[in-house]
CSV table of C-alpha atoms and ligand atoms in Angstrom, one decimal:
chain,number,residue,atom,x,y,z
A,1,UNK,CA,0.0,0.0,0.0
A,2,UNK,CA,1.2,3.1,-1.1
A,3,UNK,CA,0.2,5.6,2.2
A,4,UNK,CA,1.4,8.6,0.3
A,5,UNK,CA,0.0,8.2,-3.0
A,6,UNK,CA,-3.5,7.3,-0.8
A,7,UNK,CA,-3.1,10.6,1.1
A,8,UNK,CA,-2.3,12.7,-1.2
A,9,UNK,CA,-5.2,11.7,-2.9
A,10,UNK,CA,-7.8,12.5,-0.5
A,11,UNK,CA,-5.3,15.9,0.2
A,12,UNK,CA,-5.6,16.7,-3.7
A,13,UNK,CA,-9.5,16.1,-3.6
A,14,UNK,CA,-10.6,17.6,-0.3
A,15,UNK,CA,-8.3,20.7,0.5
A,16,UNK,CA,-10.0,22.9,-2.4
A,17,UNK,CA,-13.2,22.2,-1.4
A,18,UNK,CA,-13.2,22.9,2.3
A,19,UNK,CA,-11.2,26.2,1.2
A,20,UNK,CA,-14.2,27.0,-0.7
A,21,UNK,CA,-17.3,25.9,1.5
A,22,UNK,CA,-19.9,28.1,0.9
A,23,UNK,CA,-21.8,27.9,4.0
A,24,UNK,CA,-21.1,26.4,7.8
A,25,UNK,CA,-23.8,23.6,7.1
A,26,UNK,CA,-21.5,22.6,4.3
A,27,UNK,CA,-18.4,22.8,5.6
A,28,UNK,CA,-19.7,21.2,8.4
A,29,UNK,CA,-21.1,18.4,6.3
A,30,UNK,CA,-17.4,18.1,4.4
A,31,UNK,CA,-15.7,17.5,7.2
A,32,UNK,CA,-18.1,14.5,8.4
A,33,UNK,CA,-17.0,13.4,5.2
A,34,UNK,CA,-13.6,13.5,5.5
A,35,UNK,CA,-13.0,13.2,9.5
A,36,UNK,CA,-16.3,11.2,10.8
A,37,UNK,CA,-16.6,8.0,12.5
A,38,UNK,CA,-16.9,6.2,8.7
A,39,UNK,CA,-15.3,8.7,6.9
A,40,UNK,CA,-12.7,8.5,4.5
A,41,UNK,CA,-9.5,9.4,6.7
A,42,UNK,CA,-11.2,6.7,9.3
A,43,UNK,CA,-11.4,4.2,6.0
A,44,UNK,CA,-7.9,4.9,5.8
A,45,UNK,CA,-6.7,4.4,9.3
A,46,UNK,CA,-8.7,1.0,8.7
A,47,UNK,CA,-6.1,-0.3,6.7
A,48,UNK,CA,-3.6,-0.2,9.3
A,49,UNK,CA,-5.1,-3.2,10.6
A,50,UNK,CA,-3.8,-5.6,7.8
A,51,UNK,CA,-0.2,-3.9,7.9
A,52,UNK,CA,3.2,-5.2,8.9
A,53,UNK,CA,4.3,-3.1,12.5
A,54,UNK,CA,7.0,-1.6,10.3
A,55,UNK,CA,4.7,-0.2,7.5
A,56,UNK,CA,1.9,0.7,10.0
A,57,UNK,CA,4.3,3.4,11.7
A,58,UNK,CA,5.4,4.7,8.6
A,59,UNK,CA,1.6,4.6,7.1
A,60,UNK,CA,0.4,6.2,10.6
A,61,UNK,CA,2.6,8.9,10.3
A,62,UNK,CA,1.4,9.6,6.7
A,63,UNK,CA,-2.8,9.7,8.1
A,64,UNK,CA,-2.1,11.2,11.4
A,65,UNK,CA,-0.1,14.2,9.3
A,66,UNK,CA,-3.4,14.2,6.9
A,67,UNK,CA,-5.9,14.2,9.6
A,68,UNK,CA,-4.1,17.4,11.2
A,69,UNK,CA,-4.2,19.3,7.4
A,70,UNK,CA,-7.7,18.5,6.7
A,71,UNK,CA,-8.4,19.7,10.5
A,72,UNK,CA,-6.6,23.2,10.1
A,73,UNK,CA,-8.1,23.8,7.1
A,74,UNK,CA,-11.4,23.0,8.0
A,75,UNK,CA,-10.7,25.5,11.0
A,76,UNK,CA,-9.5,27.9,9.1
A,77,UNK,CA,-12.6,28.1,7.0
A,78,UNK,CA,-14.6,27.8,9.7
A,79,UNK,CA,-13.0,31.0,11.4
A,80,UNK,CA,-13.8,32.7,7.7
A,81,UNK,CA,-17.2,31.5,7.7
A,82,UNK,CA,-18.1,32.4,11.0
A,83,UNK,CA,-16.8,36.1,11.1
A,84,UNK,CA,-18.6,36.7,7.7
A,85,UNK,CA,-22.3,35.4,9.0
A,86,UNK,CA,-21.8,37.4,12.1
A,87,UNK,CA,-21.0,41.2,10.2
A,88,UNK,CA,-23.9,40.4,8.4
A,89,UNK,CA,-26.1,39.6,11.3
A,90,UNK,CA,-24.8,43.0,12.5
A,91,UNK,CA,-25.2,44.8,9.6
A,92,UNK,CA,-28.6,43.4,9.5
A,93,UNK,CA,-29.6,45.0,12.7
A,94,UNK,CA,-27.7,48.3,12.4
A,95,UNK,CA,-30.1,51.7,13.1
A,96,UNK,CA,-29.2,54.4,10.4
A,97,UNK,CA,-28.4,57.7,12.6
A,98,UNK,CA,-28.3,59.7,9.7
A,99,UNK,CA,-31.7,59.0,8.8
A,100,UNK,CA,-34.5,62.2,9.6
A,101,UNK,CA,-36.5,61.3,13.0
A,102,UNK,CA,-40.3,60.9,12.8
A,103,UNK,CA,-42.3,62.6,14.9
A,104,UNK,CA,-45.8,62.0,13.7
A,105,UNK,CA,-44.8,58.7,15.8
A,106,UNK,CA,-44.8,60.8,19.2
A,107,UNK,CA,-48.2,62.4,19.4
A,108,UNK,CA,-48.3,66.2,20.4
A,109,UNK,CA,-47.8,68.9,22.6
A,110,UNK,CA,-50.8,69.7,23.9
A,111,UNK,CA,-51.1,73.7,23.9
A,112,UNK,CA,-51.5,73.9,27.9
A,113,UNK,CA,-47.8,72.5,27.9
A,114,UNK,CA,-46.4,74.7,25.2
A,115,UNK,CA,-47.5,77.8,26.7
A,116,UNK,CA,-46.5,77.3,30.0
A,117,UNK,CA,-43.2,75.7,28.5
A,118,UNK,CA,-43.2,79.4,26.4
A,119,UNK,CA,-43.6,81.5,29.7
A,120,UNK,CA,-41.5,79.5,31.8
A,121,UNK,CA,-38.6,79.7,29.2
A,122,UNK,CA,-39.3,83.8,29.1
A,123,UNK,CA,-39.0,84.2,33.0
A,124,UNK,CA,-36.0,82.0,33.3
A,125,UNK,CA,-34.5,84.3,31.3
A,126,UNK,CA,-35.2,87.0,33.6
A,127,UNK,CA,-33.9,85.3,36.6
A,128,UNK,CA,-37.1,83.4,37.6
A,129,UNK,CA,-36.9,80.0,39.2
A,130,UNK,CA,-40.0,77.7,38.9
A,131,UNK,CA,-41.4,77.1,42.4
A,132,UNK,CA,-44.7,74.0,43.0
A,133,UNK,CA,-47.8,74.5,45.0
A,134,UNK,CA,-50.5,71.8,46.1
A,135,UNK,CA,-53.8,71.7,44.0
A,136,UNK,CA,-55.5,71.3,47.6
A,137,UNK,CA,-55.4,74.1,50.2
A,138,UNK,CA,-56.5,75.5,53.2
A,139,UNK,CA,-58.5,78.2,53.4
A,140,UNK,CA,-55.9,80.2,55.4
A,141,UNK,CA,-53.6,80.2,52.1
A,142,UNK,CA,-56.2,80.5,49.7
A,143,UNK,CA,-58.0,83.5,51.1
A,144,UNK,CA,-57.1,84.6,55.2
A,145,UNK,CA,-53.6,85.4,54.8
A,146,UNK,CA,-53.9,87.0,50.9
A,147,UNK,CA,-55.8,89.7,53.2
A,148,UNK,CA,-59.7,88.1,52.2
A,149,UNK,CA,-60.9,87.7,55.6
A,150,UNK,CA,-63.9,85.5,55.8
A,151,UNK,CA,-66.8,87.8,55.4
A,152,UNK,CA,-64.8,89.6,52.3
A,153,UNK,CA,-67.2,89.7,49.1
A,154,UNK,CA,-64.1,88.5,47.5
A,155,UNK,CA,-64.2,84.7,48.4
A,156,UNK,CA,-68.4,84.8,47.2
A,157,UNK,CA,-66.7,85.9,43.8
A,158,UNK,CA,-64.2,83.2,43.6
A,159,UNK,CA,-66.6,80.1,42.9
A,160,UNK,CA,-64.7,77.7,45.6
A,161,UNK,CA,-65.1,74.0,45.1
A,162,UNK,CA,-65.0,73.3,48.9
A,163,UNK,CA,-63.9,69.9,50.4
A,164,UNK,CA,-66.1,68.3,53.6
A,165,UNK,CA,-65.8,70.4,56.7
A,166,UNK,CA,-63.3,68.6,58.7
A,167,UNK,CA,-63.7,68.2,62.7
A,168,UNK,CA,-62.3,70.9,63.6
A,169,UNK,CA,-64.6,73.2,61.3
A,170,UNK,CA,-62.1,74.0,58.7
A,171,UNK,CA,-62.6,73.0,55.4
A,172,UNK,CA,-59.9,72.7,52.4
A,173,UNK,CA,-60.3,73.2,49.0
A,174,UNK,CA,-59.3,73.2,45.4
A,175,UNK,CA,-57.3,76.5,44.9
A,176,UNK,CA,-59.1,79.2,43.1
A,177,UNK,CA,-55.9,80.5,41.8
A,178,UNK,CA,-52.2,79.9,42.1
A,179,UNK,CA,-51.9,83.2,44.5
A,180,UNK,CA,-51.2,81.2,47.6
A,181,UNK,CA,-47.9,79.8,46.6
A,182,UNK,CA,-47.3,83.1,47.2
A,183,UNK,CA,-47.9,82.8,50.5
A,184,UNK,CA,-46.0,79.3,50.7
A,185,UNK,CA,-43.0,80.8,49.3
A,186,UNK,CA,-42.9,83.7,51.8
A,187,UNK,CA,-43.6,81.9,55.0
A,188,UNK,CA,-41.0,79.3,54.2
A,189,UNK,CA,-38.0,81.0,52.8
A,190,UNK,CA,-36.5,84.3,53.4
A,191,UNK,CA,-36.5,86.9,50.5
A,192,UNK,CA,-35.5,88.0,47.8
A,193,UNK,CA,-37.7,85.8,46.0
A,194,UNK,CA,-38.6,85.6,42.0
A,195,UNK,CA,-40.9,82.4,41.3
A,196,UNK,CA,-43.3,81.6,38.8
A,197,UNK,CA,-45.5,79.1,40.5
A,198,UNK,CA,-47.0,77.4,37.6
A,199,UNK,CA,-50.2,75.1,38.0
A,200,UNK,CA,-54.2,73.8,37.7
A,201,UNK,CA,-56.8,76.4,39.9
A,202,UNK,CA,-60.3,75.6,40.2
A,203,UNK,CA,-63.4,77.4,40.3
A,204,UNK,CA,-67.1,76.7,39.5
A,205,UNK,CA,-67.9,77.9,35.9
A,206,UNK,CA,-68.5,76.5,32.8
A,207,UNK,CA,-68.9,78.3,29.6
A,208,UNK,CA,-66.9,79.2,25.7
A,209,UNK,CA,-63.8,80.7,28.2
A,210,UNK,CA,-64.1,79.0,31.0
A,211,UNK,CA,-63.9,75.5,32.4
A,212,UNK,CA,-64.5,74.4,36.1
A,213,UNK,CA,-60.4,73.1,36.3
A,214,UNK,CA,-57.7,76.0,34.0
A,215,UNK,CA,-54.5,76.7,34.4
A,216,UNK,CA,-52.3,79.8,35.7
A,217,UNK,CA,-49.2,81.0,36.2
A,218,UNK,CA,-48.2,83.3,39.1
A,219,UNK,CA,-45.5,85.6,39.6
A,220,UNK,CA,-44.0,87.0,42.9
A,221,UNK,CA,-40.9,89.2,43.4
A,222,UNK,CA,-40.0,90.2,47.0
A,223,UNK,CA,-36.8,92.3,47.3
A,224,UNK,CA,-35.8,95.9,48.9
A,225,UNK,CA,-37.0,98.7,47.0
A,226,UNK,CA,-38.9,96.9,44.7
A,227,UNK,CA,-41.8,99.6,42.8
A,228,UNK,CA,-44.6,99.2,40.3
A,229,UNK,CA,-42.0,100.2,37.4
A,230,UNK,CA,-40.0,96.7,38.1
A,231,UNK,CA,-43.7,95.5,37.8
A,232,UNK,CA,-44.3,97.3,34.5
A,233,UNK,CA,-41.1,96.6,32.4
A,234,UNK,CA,-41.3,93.0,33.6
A,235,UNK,CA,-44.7,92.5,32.7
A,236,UNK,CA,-44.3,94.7,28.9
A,237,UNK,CA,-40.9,92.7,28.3
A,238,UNK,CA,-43.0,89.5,28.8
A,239,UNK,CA,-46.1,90.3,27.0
A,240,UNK,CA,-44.0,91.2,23.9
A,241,UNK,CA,-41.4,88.0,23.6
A,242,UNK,CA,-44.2,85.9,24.7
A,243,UNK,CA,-46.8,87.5,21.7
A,244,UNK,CA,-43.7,87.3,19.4
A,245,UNK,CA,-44.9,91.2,18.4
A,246,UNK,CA,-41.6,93.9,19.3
A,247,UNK,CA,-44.4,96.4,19.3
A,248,UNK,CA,-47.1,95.2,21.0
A,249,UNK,CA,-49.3,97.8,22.9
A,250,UNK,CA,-50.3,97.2,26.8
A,251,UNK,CA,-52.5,99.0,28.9
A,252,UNK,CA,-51.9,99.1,32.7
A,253,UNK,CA,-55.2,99.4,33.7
A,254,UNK,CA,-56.2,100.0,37.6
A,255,UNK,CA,-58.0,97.3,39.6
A,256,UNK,CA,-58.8,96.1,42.6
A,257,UNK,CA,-57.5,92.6,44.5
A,258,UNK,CA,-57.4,92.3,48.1
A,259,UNK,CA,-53.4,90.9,48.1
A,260,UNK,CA,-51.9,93.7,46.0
A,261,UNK,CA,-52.0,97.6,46.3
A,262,UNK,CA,-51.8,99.2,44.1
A,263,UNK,CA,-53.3,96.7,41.6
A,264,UNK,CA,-53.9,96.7,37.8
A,265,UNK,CA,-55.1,94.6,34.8
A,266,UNK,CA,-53.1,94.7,32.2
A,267,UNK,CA,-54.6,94.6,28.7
A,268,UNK,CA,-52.9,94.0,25.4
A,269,UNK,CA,-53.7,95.6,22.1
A,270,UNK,CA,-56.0,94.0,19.5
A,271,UNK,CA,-58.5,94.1,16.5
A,272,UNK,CA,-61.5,92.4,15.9
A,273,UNK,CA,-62.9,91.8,12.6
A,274,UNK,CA,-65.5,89.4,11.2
A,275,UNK,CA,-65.4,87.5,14.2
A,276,UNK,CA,-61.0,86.9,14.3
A,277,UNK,CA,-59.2,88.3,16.4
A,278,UNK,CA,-55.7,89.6,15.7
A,279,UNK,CA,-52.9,90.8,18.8
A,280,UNK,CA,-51.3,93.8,17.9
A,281,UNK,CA,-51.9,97.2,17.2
A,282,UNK,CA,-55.6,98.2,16.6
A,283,UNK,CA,-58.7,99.7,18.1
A,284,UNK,CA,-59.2,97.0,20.9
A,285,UNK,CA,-57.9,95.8,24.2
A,286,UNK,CA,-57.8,92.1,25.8
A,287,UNK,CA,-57.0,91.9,28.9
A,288,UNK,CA,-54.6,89.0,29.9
A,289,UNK,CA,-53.6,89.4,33.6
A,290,UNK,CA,-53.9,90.7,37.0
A,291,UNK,CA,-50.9,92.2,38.8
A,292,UNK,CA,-50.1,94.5,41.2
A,293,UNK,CA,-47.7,95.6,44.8
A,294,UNK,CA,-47.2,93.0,47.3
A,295,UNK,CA,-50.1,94.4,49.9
A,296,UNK,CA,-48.5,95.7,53.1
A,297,UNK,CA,-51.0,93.1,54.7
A,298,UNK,CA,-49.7,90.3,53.0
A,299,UNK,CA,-46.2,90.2,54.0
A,300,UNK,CA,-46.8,91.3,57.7
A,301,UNK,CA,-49.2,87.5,57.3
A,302,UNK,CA,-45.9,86.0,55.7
A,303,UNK,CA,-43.6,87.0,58.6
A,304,UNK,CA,-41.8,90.1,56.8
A,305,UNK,CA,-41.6,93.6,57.7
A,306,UNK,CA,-43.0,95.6,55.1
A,307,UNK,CA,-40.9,98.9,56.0
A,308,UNK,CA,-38.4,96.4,54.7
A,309,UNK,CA,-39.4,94.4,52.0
A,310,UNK,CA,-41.4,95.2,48.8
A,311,UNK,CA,-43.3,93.1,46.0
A,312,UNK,CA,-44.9,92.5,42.6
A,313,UNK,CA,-47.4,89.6,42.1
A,314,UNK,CA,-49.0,89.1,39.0
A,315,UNK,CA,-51.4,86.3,37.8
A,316,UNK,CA,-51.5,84.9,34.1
A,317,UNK,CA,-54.4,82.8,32.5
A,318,UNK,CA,-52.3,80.1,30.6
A,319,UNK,CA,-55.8,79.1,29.0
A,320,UNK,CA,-56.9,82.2,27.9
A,321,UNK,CA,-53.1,83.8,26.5
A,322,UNK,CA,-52.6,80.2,24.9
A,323,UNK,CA,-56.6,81.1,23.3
A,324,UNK,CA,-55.2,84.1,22.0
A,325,UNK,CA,-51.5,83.8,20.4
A,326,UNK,CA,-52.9,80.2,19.1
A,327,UNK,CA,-56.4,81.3,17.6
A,328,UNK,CA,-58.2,78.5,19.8
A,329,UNK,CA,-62.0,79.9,20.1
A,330,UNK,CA,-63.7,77.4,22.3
A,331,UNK,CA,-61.7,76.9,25.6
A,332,UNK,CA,-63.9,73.5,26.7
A,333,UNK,CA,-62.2,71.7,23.4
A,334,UNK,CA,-59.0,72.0,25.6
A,335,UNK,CA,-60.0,69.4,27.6
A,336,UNK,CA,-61.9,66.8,25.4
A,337,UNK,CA,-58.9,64.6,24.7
A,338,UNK,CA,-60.4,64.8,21.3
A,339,UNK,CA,-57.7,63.3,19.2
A,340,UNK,CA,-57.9,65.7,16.2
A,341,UNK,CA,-58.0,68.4,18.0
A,342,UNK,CA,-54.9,67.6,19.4
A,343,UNK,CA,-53.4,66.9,16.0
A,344,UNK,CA,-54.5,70.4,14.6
A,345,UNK,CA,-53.7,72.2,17.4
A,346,UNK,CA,-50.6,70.1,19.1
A,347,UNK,CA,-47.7,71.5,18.6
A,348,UNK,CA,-44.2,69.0,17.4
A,349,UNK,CA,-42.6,67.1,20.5
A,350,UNK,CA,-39.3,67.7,19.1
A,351,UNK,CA,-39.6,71.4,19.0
A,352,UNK,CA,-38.9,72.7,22.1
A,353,UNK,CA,-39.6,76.7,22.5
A,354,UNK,CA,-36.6,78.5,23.3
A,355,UNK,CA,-35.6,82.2,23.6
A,356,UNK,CA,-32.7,81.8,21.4
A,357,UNK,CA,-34.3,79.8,18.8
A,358,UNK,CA,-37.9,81.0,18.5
A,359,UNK,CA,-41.0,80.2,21.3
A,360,UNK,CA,-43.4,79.1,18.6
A,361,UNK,CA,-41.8,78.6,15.5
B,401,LIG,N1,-55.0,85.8,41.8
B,401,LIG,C1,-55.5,86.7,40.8
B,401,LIG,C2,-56.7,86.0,40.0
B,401,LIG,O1,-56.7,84.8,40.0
B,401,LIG,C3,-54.5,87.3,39.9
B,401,LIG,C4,-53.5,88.1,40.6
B,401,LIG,C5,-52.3,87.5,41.0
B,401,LIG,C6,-53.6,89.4,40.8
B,401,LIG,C7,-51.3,88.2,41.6
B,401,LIG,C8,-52.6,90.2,41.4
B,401,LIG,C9,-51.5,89.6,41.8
B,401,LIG,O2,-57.4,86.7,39.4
């Protein structure tokens, strides 16, 4: 028996074709072939059997050397084959960062959100920090210590949605307006303070501009020497950026609330024609908030001496402003959760206002 001639005919026969296996499963059937149980290197090792000791060593040397060859080179491949299916599993599951995001996909921004994102953007920019007030009060907070004492006409005119009287006698309730984080903020920390208190007030009514649950924002600066022109250019500067119009007119008007004195409405320039309204110059007014001076009354309830600290307060409808800059009519379709409503009026969740880049876009 030649061993040789016999291996390097199986050499000759298989090397090429492992080299070029097109696929694991047949590589993987190849080398059954060649190195299984009843494969042909194992046909060859066979022979051994009928061989003189001499020529068995010799021939042994031959096959065992073969059986190594075909064993690298089926590794080798292997190695090849293995690398190649993985980079395309990968590439298979790799996300395209280049392509444009989608953001039909992510719903809306309902215009309650933008608005108060818009206004919260524009005080931040003056120096405000966002302060948090609860939804339920006392009665103390809500009316008492913003100088409405219990048989003022004032609380009849706020609509209260009371809570059960508790033991005690005292009842809470849901806020009427966001005024008594005021008080919060000026019992608990000493001045200066400038917050925006942003949040849901409550009051029984129900009509086009009014639903029983809206939202407001309120504003409270408490420093030394504070006077109603702080109150004025803060109030113009944010009426303008937040109406996107440089030229906007506003009309300090004089009012009356219990917490401030002096106090004023403050109305915005507007026209009116064929049932649209537009902001801006023309021959009417809209009034969008109530402002005034910390009332001396206030800050003495609050702890602080008034001989030695000042205020401004002032109280935004987020409802009613987002009604106007957004050309929303009915306020009630706010809260429907009617989904094309949201789509027409929903603003893109990717587009977040910004001073520097534009509030509305
Ligand atoms: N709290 C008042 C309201 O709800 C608004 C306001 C706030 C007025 C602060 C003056 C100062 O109508």
């Amino acid at each position: 028996m030649d061993a040789k001639l016999l291996s390097d005919q199986i050499r000759d026969e298989y090397v090429g074709m492992i080299a070029e296996a097109p696929s694991l499963t047949e590589l993987d059937s190849l080398r059954v072939t060649v190195l299984g149980k009843k494969g042909r290197v194992s046909q060859l090792l066979a022979k051994l059997r009928d061989l003189s000791p001499e020529e068995r060593q010799a021939a042994g040397g031959v096959f065992n050397k073969l059986k190594e060859e075909l064993n690298q080179a089926i590794e080798a491949r292997f190695s090849t084959l293995d690398a190649e299916q993985l980079a395309a599993k990968l590439s298979g599951e790799s996300i395209d960062i280049t392509a444009t995001v989608r953001p039909e996909g992510l719903g809306t921004i309902h215009p309650v959100t933008q608005v108060l994102d818009e206004v919260t953007e524009i005080f931040a920019g003056m120096g405000f920090a966002v302060a948090e007030g609860p939804d339920i009060e006392t009665e103390y907070n809500n009316f008492t210590a913003l100088n409405i004492p219990a048989d003022h006409p004032a609380r009849q005119m706020h609509d209260t949605f009371y809570l059960p009287e508790r033991e005690d006698g005292s009842r809470l309730l849901l806020r009427t307006h966001t005024s008594p984080a005021q008080v919060r903020t000026m019992s608990q920390a000493s001045p200066p303070h400038r917050i925006i208190v942003p949040g849901r007030t409550y009051r029984h009514d129900y009509d086009l501009t009014h639903t029983p649950m809206f939202h407001q924002v309120e504003g409270l600066v408490v420093d030394k020497d504070i006077h109603m022109g702080h109150l004025k250019g803060c109030l113009i500067d944010f009426a303008r950026t937040f109406f996107e119009i440089d030229n906007l007119p506003l009309r300090f008007r004089p009012s009356y609330f219990p917490f401030t004195e002096p106090s004023a409405e403050v109305d915005i320039g507007c026209s009116v024609e064929g049932g649209v309204r537009t902001i801006g110059e023309g021959a009417d007014w809209m009034e969008i908030l109530g402002c005034g001076m910390v009332n001396p009354r206030v800050l003495s309830n609050c702890g602080l001496d008034p001989h030695e600290w000042q205020g401004f307060a002032f109280g935004v409808g987020i409802d009613r402003i987002a009604m106007l800059k957004y050309g929303i009519r009915d306020l009630r379709g706010f809260f429907d959760s009617d989904l094309q409503w949201l789509r027409n009026y929903g603003f893109s969740a990717l587009d977040l206002p910004t001073l520097g880049q534009g509030l509305s876009r």
